């Protein structure tokens, strides 16, 4: 079995940094040297082949940049990690003794590609990290891990980089923390690190997202850094300088609990995440309920009937009272809750009827 990249894999927290893309020899070597000077990096990352959403954007330097990375390693001693998306990439990476590989989010979403990579790695001993798929599909993420395990890879880890969605959001990729938490439950003990750069898509909230992942007991971070972030050829808005990266790490609080306390915190975080998830669903449902109230309002206006229909209101309360007992909800709470919902519903109908 061919062995590469056994250096630093077991270090916790595992810290990876480097540019989104290797752009020039100067930029690659400078970033590596300045990162190494911080003394805070376990692996140097750099994109060699870049999966871009649209053609015509910078798609990576390709093999030539692997020479620069080899130089960077010789200069700094930092082990290297790059993204691979095809069997050809794997072949090139192995030729250049890259120490660890990662599979990108777009690739994880495609089982053909993950299988191709797994086949190309058969019989090689190298750590491989797999990012979550772009879409919020845990099974695809699990499937990718299984494919790598089946190819005989023992050092497999996960990178949480958030999930894409339509429209402008606070995050470039929504973290949906309950998903990595569920992966932790399914693969206890497996390395799980966070990639705040691709979750945030911007610098100002990197620190807060990194801290959140630490509080959820992630095992490390991958953060993009660049000597001249604003002029980066890819992902300019989210990159930071090596020195800013070091300052950020200094400001993070790595909580050191005894294992028992750690377990308590994990359980609490997991339960709270479930509550957040349910609250989000409840709010969505309430929004939907009020949209129906709007429709009823418009209908009542057209047919000229009053908003308040006492018999219907009694029916709602009776239905709720019957259900709530079995659900362990007190009558007092249910009454208060439905009063509030009913009032909001009346307000919505009022708006529809009277156009205010
Ligand atoms: C990257 O790490 O630069 C990258 C392309 O990330 P992702 O696969 O998460 O989009
Ligand atoms: Mn990037």
CSV table of C-alpha atoms and ligand atoms in Angstrom, one decimal:
chain,number,residue,atom,x,y,z
A,1,UNK,CA,0.0,0.0,0.0
A,2,UNK,CA,1.4,3.4,-1.0
A,3,UNK,CA,1.6,5.7,2.0
A,4,UNK,CA,1.5,9.5,1.7
A,5,UNK,CA,0.6,12.3,4.1
A,6,UNK,CA,0.7,10.8,7.5
A,7,UNK,CA,1.9,14.1,8.9
A,8,UNK,CA,-0.4,16.2,11.1
A,9,UNK,CA,-3.6,14.2,10.3
A,10,UNK,CA,-4.2,13.4,14.0
A,11,UNK,CA,-3.7,16.9,15.3
A,12,UNK,CA,-6.7,18.5,17.0
A,13,UNK,CA,-7.8,21.1,16.4
A,14,UNK,CA,-6.8,20.6,12.8
A,15,UNK,CA,-6.2,24.0,11.1
A,16,UNK,CA,-6.0,24.3,7.3
A,17,UNK,CA,-5.4,27.6,5.5
A,18,UNK,CA,-4.2,29.0,2.2
A,19,UNK,CA,-5.6,30.7,-0.8
A,20,UNK,CA,-8.9,29.7,-2.5
A,21,UNK,CA,-6.7,29.3,-5.7
A,22,UNK,CA,-3.0,29.1,-6.4
A,23,UNK,CA,-2.7,32.0,-8.8
A,24,UNK,CA,1.0,32.8,-9.3
A,25,UNK,CA,4.2,31.4,-8.0
A,26,UNK,CA,4.8,34.5,-6.0
A,27,UNK,CA,1.3,34.5,-4.4
A,28,UNK,CA,1.5,30.8,-3.5
A,29,UNK,CA,5.0,31.0,-1.9
A,30,UNK,CA,4.3,34.3,-0.1
A,31,UNK,CA,1.0,33.1,1.3
A,32,UNK,CA,2.7,29.9,2.4
A,33,UNK,CA,5.6,31.7,4.0
A,34,UNK,CA,3.4,34.2,5.9
A,35,UNK,CA,1.1,31.4,7.0
A,36,UNK,CA,4.0,29.3,8.2
A,37,UNK,CA,5.3,32.3,10.2
A,38,UNK,CA,2.1,32.4,12.2
A,39,UNK,CA,2.8,28.9,13.5
A,40,UNK,CA,-0.9,28.2,13.5
A,41,UNK,CA,-1.3,26.1,10.3
A,42,UNK,CA,-1.3,22.3,10.0
A,43,UNK,CA,-2.0,22.0,6.3
A,44,UNK,CA,-1.5,24.5,3.5
A,45,UNK,CA,-4.5,24.5,1.1
A,46,UNK,CA,-4.7,25.8,-2.5
A,47,UNK,CA,-7.2,25.3,-5.3
A,48,UNK,CA,-5.5,23.9,-8.4
A,49,UNK,CA,-8.5,23.1,-10.5
A,50,UNK,CA,-11.4,25.4,-9.6
A,51,UNK,CA,-15.0,24.3,-10.0
A,52,UNK,CA,-16.7,27.6,-11.1
A,53,UNK,CA,-20.4,28.0,-11.4
A,54,UNK,CA,-20.1,29.8,-14.7
A,55,UNK,CA,-17.6,29.4,-17.6
A,56,UNK,CA,-15.3,32.2,-18.4
A,57,UNK,CA,-14.3,32.7,-14.7
A,58,UNK,CA,-10.8,31.8,-13.6
A,59,UNK,CA,-10.7,28.0,-13.5
A,60,UNK,CA,-7.4,27.3,-11.8
A,61,UNK,CA,-3.9,27.1,-13.0
A,62,UNK,CA,-3.8,23.3,-13.2
A,63,UNK,CA,-0.7,21.1,-12.9
A,64,UNK,CA,1.8,24.0,-13.1
A,65,UNK,CA,0.6,25.2,-9.7
A,66,UNK,CA,1.5,21.8,-8.2
A,67,UNK,CA,5.2,22.7,-8.7
A,68,UNK,CA,4.6,25.9,-6.8
A,69,UNK,CA,3.0,23.9,-4.0
A,70,UNK,CA,5.9,21.5,-3.9
A,71,UNK,CA,8.2,24.5,-3.5
A,72,UNK,CA,6.0,26.0,-0.8
A,73,UNK,CA,6.3,22.7,1.1
A,74,UNK,CA,10.0,22.6,0.7
A,75,UNK,CA,10.3,26.2,1.9
A,76,UNK,CA,7.9,25.9,4.9
A,77,UNK,CA,7.6,22.3,5.8
A,78,UNK,CA,3.8,22.6,5.7
A,79,UNK,CA,2.0,19.5,4.5
A,80,UNK,CA,-0.3,20.2,1.5
A,81,UNK,CA,-3.9,19.6,0.7
A,82,UNK,CA,-5.8,20.2,-2.5
A,83,UNK,CA,-9.2,19.6,-4.0
A,84,UNK,CA,-9.6,16.7,-6.4
A,85,UNK,CA,-12.7,16.2,-8.7
A,86,UNK,CA,-11.6,13.6,-11.2
A,87,UNK,CA,-9.3,10.5,-11.4
A,88,UNK,CA,-6.9,12.6,-13.4
A,89,UNK,CA,-6.6,15.1,-10.5
A,90,UNK,CA,-6.0,12.2,-8.1
A,91,UNK,CA,-3.2,10.9,-10.3
A,92,UNK,CA,-1.6,14.4,-10.5
A,93,UNK,CA,-1.9,14.9,-6.7
A,94,UNK,CA,-0.3,11.6,-5.9
A,95,UNK,CA,2.5,12.3,-8.4
A,96,UNK,CA,3.3,15.5,-6.5
A,97,UNK,CA,3.0,13.8,-3.1
A,98,UNK,CA,0.1,16.0,-1.9
A,99,UNK,CA,-0.4,15.0,1.7
A,100,UNK,CA,-4.2,15.1,2.0
A,101,UNK,CA,-7.0,15.5,-0.5
A,102,UNK,CA,-10.5,17.0,-0.3
A,103,UNK,CA,-13.6,16.5,-2.3
A,104,UNK,CA,-15.5,19.7,-3.1
A,105,UNK,CA,-19.1,20.3,-2.5
A,106,UNK,CA,-20.2,20.1,-6.2
A,107,UNK,CA,-18.3,16.8,-6.5
A,108,UNK,CA,-19.9,15.3,-3.4
A,109,UNK,CA,-23.3,15.9,-5.0
A,110,UNK,CA,-22.3,13.6,-7.9
A,111,UNK,CA,-22.0,9.9,-6.9
A,112,UNK,CA,-20.3,9.1,-10.3
A,113,UNK,CA,-17.5,11.6,-9.6
A,114,UNK,CA,-17.1,10.4,-6.0
A,115,UNK,CA,-16.9,6.8,-7.1
A,116,UNK,CA,-14.4,7.7,-9.8
A,117,UNK,CA,-12.2,9.4,-7.1
A,118,UNK,CA,-12.6,6.5,-4.7
A,119,UNK,CA,-11.6,4.0,-7.5
A,120,UNK,CA,-8.5,6.1,-8.3
A,121,UNK,CA,-7.5,6.0,-4.6
A,122,UNK,CA,-7.9,2.3,-4.2
A,123,UNK,CA,-4.9,0.9,-2.3
A,124,UNK,CA,-3.5,4.3,-1.5
A,125,UNK,CA,-3.1,5.4,2.2
A,126,UNK,CA,-3.9,9.1,2.2
A,127,UNK,CA,-6.3,11.2,4.3
A,128,UNK,CA,-9.3,12.4,2.4
A,129,UNK,CA,-11.8,15.0,3.6
A,130,UNK,CA,-15.2,15.2,2.0
A,131,UNK,CA,-17.2,18.4,1.9
A,132,UNK,CA,-20.9,18.3,2.3
A,133,UNK,CA,-22.8,18.3,-1.0
A,134,UNK,CA,-24.1,21.7,-2.2
A,135,UNK,CA,-27.6,20.7,-1.5
A,136,UNK,CA,-28.9,19.8,2.0
A,137,UNK,CA,-28.9,16.0,1.3
A,138,UNK,CA,-27.3,14.1,4.2
A,139,UNK,CA,-27.6,10.8,2.4
A,140,UNK,CA,-25.3,12.0,-0.4
A,141,UNK,CA,-22.7,13.1,2.1
A,142,UNK,CA,-23.0,9.7,3.9
A,143,UNK,CA,-22.9,7.9,0.5
A,144,UNK,CA,-19.6,9.7,-0.3
A,145,UNK,CA,-18.1,8.6,3.0
A,146,UNK,CA,-19.2,5.0,2.3
A,147,UNK,CA,-17.6,5.0,-1.2
A,148,UNK,CA,-14.3,6.2,0.3
A,149,UNK,CA,-14.4,3.6,3.0
A,150,UNK,CA,-15.2,0.9,0.5
A,151,UNK,CA,-12.1,1.9,-1.5
A,152,UNK,CA,-10.1,1.0,1.6
A,153,UNK,CA,-9.5,4.6,2.8
A,154,UNK,CA,-9.3,4.7,6.6
A,155,UNK,CA,-8.5,8.3,7.1
A,156,UNK,CA,-11.7,10.0,6.1
A,157,UNK,CA,-13.0,13.3,7.5
A,158,UNK,CA,-15.8,15.7,6.8
A,159,UNK,CA,-15.8,19.4,6.0
A,160,UNK,CA,-19.0,21.4,6.7
A,161,UNK,CA,-19.2,24.3,4.1
A,162,UNK,CA,-22.9,25.1,4.2
A,163,UNK,CA,-25.7,24.5,1.7
A,164,UNK,CA,-26.7,26.7,-1.2
A,165,UNK,CA,-30.1,28.2,-1.6
A,166,UNK,CA,-31.9,30.6,-3.9
A,167,UNK,CA,-31.8,34.3,-3.4
A,168,UNK,CA,-29.7,36.7,-1.3
A,169,UNK,CA,-29.2,35.5,2.2
A,170,UNK,CA,-27.1,36.4,5.1
A,171,UNK,CA,-24.8,33.5,4.3
A,172,UNK,CA,-23.3,32.5,0.9
A,173,UNK,CA,-24.1,28.9,2.0
A,174,UNK,CA,-26.6,28.4,4.9
A,175,UNK,CA,-24.9,26.6,7.7
A,176,UNK,CA,-27.9,24.5,8.7
A,177,UNK,CA,-26.0,23.4,11.8
A,178,UNK,CA,-28.4,20.5,12.5
A,179,UNK,CA,-27.0,18.7,9.5
A,180,UNK,CA,-23.4,18.4,10.5
A,181,UNK,CA,-24.6,17.7,14.0
A,182,UNK,CA,-26.5,14.7,12.7
A,183,UNK,CA,-23.4,13.6,10.7
A,184,UNK,CA,-21.5,13.7,14.0
A,185,UNK,CA,-24.1,11.4,15.5
A,186,UNK,CA,-23.9,9.0,12.6
A,187,UNK,CA,-20.1,9.0,12.4
A,188,UNK,CA,-19.0,9.3,16.0
A,189,UNK,CA,-15.3,10.0,16.2
A,190,UNK,CA,-14.9,11.0,12.6
A,191,UNK,CA,-13.0,14.2,12.0
A,192,UNK,CA,-15.4,17.1,11.3
A,193,UNK,CA,-14.1,20.5,10.5
A,194,UNK,CA,-15.8,23.7,9.5
A,195,UNK,CA,-15.1,25.9,6.4
A,196,UNK,CA,-16.4,29.3,7.5
A,197,UNK,CA,-15.1,30.9,4.4
A,198,UNK,CA,-17.5,29.2,2.0
A,199,UNK,CA,-20.4,29.4,4.5
A,200,UNK,CA,-20.0,33.2,5.0
A,201,UNK,CA,-18.8,34.4,1.6
A,202,UNK,CA,-17.7,37.5,3.3
A,203,UNK,CA,-15.1,38.4,5.9
A,204,UNK,CA,-17.1,40.2,8.6
A,205,UNK,CA,-18.9,37.1,10.0
A,206,UNK,CA,-16.0,34.6,9.6
A,207,UNK,CA,-15.1,34.8,13.2
A,208,UNK,CA,-18.6,34.3,14.6
A,209,UNK,CA,-19.2,31.3,12.4
A,210,UNK,CA,-15.8,29.8,13.3
A,211,UNK,CA,-16.6,30.2,17.0
A,212,UNK,CA,-20.0,28.7,16.6
A,213,UNK,CA,-18.5,25.6,15.0
A,214,UNK,CA,-16.0,25.3,17.9
A,215,UNK,CA,-18.8,25.6,20.4
A,216,UNK,CA,-20.5,22.7,18.6
A,217,UNK,CA,-17.3,20.7,19.1
A,218,UNK,CA,-16.0,20.6,15.6
A,219,UNK,CA,-12.5,19.3,15.3
A,220,UNK,CA,-10.9,22.1,13.3
A,221,UNK,CA,-11.2,24.8,10.6
A,222,UNK,CA,-10.4,25.4,7.0
A,223,UNK,CA,-10.1,29.1,6.3
A,224,UNK,CA,-9.1,30.8,3.0
A,225,UNK,CA,-6.2,33.3,3.2
A,226,UNK,CA,-4.5,35.4,0.6
A,227,UNK,CA,-1.7,37.9,0.5
A,228,UNK,CA,-3.9,40.4,-1.2
A,229,UNK,CA,-7.5,39.3,-0.5
A,230,UNK,CA,-9.3,42.0,-2.4
A,231,UNK,CA,-7.5,41.2,-5.6
A,232,UNK,CA,-7.9,37.4,-5.3
A,233,UNK,CA,-8.8,35.7,-8.6
A,234,UNK,CA,-11.5,33.7,-6.9
A,235,UNK,CA,-13.6,34.2,-3.7
A,236,UNK,CA,-12.1,37.7,-3.1
A,237,UNK,CA,-14.7,38.8,-0.6
A,238,UNK,CA,-14.2,36.0,1.9
A,239,UNK,CA,-10.4,35.7,2.0
A,240,UNK,CA,-8.3,37.3,4.7
A,241,UNK,CA,-4.5,37.9,5.0
A,242,UNK,CA,-2.4,35.3,6.8
A,243,UNK,CA,-2.0,37.8,9.7
A,244,UNK,CA,-5.7,38.4,9.9
A,245,UNK,CA,-6.2,34.7,10.0
A,246,UNK,CA,-3.7,34.4,12.9
A,247,UNK,CA,-5.5,37.2,14.8
A,248,UNK,CA,-8.8,35.5,14.2
A,249,UNK,CA,-7.4,32.2,15.6
A,250,UNK,CA,-6.1,34.1,18.7
A,251,UNK,CA,-9.6,35.4,19.3
A,252,UNK,CA,-11.3,32.1,19.1
A,253,UNK,CA,-12.2,30.4,22.4
A,254,UNK,CA,-11.4,26.7,22.2
A,255,UNK,CA,-13.3,25.4,25.2
A,256,UNK,CA,-11.5,22.9,27.2
A,257,UNK,CA,-14.0,20.8,29.1
A,258,UNK,CA,-13.5,17.5,30.8
A,259,UNK,CA,-15.0,14.8,28.5
A,260,UNK,CA,-18.0,14.6,30.7
A,261,UNK,CA,-18.7,18.3,30.5
A,262,UNK,CA,-18.1,18.2,26.8
A,263,UNK,CA,-20.7,15.5,26.4
A,264,UNK,CA,-23.2,17.6,28.3
A,265,UNK,CA,-22.5,20.6,26.1
A,266,UNK,CA,-22.8,18.5,23.0
A,267,UNK,CA,-26.1,17.1,24.1
A,268,UNK,CA,-27.4,20.6,24.9
A,269,UNK,CA,-26.2,22.0,21.6
A,270,UNK,CA,-27.9,19.1,19.7
A,271,UNK,CA,-31.2,19.6,21.5
A,272,UNK,CA,-31.1,23.3,21.1
A,273,UNK,CA,-30.4,22.9,17.4
A,274,UNK,CA,-33.5,20.6,17.2
A,275,UNK,CA,-35.5,23.3,18.9
A,276,UNK,CA,-34.3,26.0,16.5
A,277,UNK,CA,-35.2,23.7,13.6
A,278,UNK,CA,-38.7,23.1,14.9
A,279,UNK,CA,-39.2,26.9,15.7
A,280,UNK,CA,-38.2,27.6,12.1
A,281,UNK,CA,-40.8,25.2,10.9
A,282,UNK,CA,-43.5,26.6,13.2
A,283,UNK,CA,-42.8,30.1,12.0
A,284,UNK,CA,-43.0,28.9,8.4
A,285,UNK,CA,-46.3,27.2,9.1
A,286,UNK,CA,-47.7,30.3,10.9
A,287,UNK,CA,-46.7,32.3,7.9
A,288,UNK,CA,-48.6,29.9,5.7
A,289,UNK,CA,-51.6,29.9,8.0
A,290,UNK,CA,-51.8,33.7,7.7
A,291,UNK,CA,-51.6,33.6,3.9
A,292,UNK,CA,-54.7,31.4,4.1
A,293,UNK,CA,-56.3,33.9,6.4
A,294,UNK,CA,-55.7,36.5,3.7
A,295,UNK,CA,-57.5,34.4,1.2
A,296,UNK,CA,-60.4,33.9,3.6
A,297,UNK,CA,-60.5,37.7,4.1
A,298,UNK,CA,-60.7,38.3,0.4
A,299,UNK,CA,-63.3,35.7,0.0
A,300,UNK,CA,-65.4,37.1,2.9
A,301,UNK,CA,-65.1,40.5,1.3
A,302,UNK,CA,-66.4,39.3,-2.0
A,303,UNK,CA,-69.2,37.4,-0.4
A,304,UNK,CA,-70.0,40.1,2.1
A,305,UNK,CA,-69.8,38.1,5.3
A,306,UNK,CA,-68.3,39.1,8.7
A,307,UNK,CA,-64.8,38.3,9.8
A,308,UNK,CA,-65.7,36.9,13.1
A,309,UNK,CA,-67.7,33.7,12.9
A,310,UNK,CA,-68.2,32.6,16.5
A,311,UNK,CA,-69.2,29.1,15.8
A,312,UNK,CA,-66.0,28.5,13.7
A,313,UNK,CA,-63.9,30.0,16.5
A,314,UNK,CA,-65.5,27.6,19.1
A,315,UNK,CA,-64.8,24.7,16.7
A,316,UNK,CA,-61.2,25.7,16.5
A,317,UNK,CA,-60.8,25.9,20.3
A,318,UNK,CA,-62.5,22.6,20.8
A,319,UNK,CA,-60.4,20.8,18.3
A,320,UNK,CA,-57.3,22.2,19.8
A,321,UNK,CA,-58.3,21.3,23.4
A,322,UNK,CA,-59.0,17.7,22.4
A,323,UNK,CA,-55.6,17.3,20.7
A,324,UNK,CA,-53.5,19.2,23.2
A,325,UNK,CA,-54.1,16.9,26.2
A,326,UNK,CA,-52.6,13.9,24.4
A,327,UNK,CA,-49.7,16.1,23.3
A,328,UNK,CA,-48.9,17.1,26.9
A,329,UNK,CA,-49.8,20.7,26.3
A,330,UNK,CA,-51.7,22.6,29.1
A,331,UNK,CA,-55.2,24.0,28.4
A,332,UNK,CA,-54.1,27.4,29.6
A,333,UNK,CA,-51.2,27.5,27.1
A,334,UNK,CA,-53.3,26.3,24.2
A,335,UNK,CA,-56.0,29.0,24.9
A,336,UNK,CA,-53.4,31.8,25.1
A,337,UNK,CA,-51.7,30.5,22.0
A,338,UNK,CA,-54.9,30.3,19.9
A,339,UNK,CA,-56.1,33.6,21.2
A,340,UNK,CA,-52.9,35.2,19.8
A,341,UNK,CA,-53.1,33.2,16.5
A,342,UNK,CA,-56.7,34.1,16.1
A,343,UNK,CA,-56.1,37.8,16.7
A,344,UNK,CA,-53.3,37.8,14.2
A,345,UNK,CA,-55.6,36.0,11.7
A,346,UNK,CA,-58.3,38.6,12.3
A,347,UNK,CA,-55.9,41.4,11.7
A,348,UNK,CA,-54.8,39.8,8.4
A,349,UNK,CA,-58.4,39.4,7.3
A,350,UNK,CA,-59.1,43.0,8.3
A,351,UNK,CA,-56.3,44.2,6.1
A,352,UNK,CA,-57.7,42.3,3.2
A,353,UNK,CA,-61.3,43.5,3.7
A,354,UNK,CA,-60.5,47.2,4.4
A,355,UNK,CA,-57.3,47.5,2.4
A,356,UNK,CA,-55.2,48.8,5.3
B,1,LIG,C1,-12.9,25.7,-2.2
B,1,LIG,O1,-12.6,25.2,-1.1
B,1,LIG,O2,-12.3,26.6,-2.7
B,1,LIG,C2,-14.2,25.3,-2.9
B,1,LIG,C3,-14.3,25.4,-4.2
B,1,LIG,O3,-15.1,25.0,-2.0
B,1,LIG,P1,-16.6,24.3,-2.1
B,1,LIG,O4,-16.3,23.0,-2.8
B,1,LIG,O5,-17.0,24.2,-0.7
B,1,LIG,O6,-17.4,25.2,-2.9
B,2,LIG,MN1,-13.0,29.2,-2.5
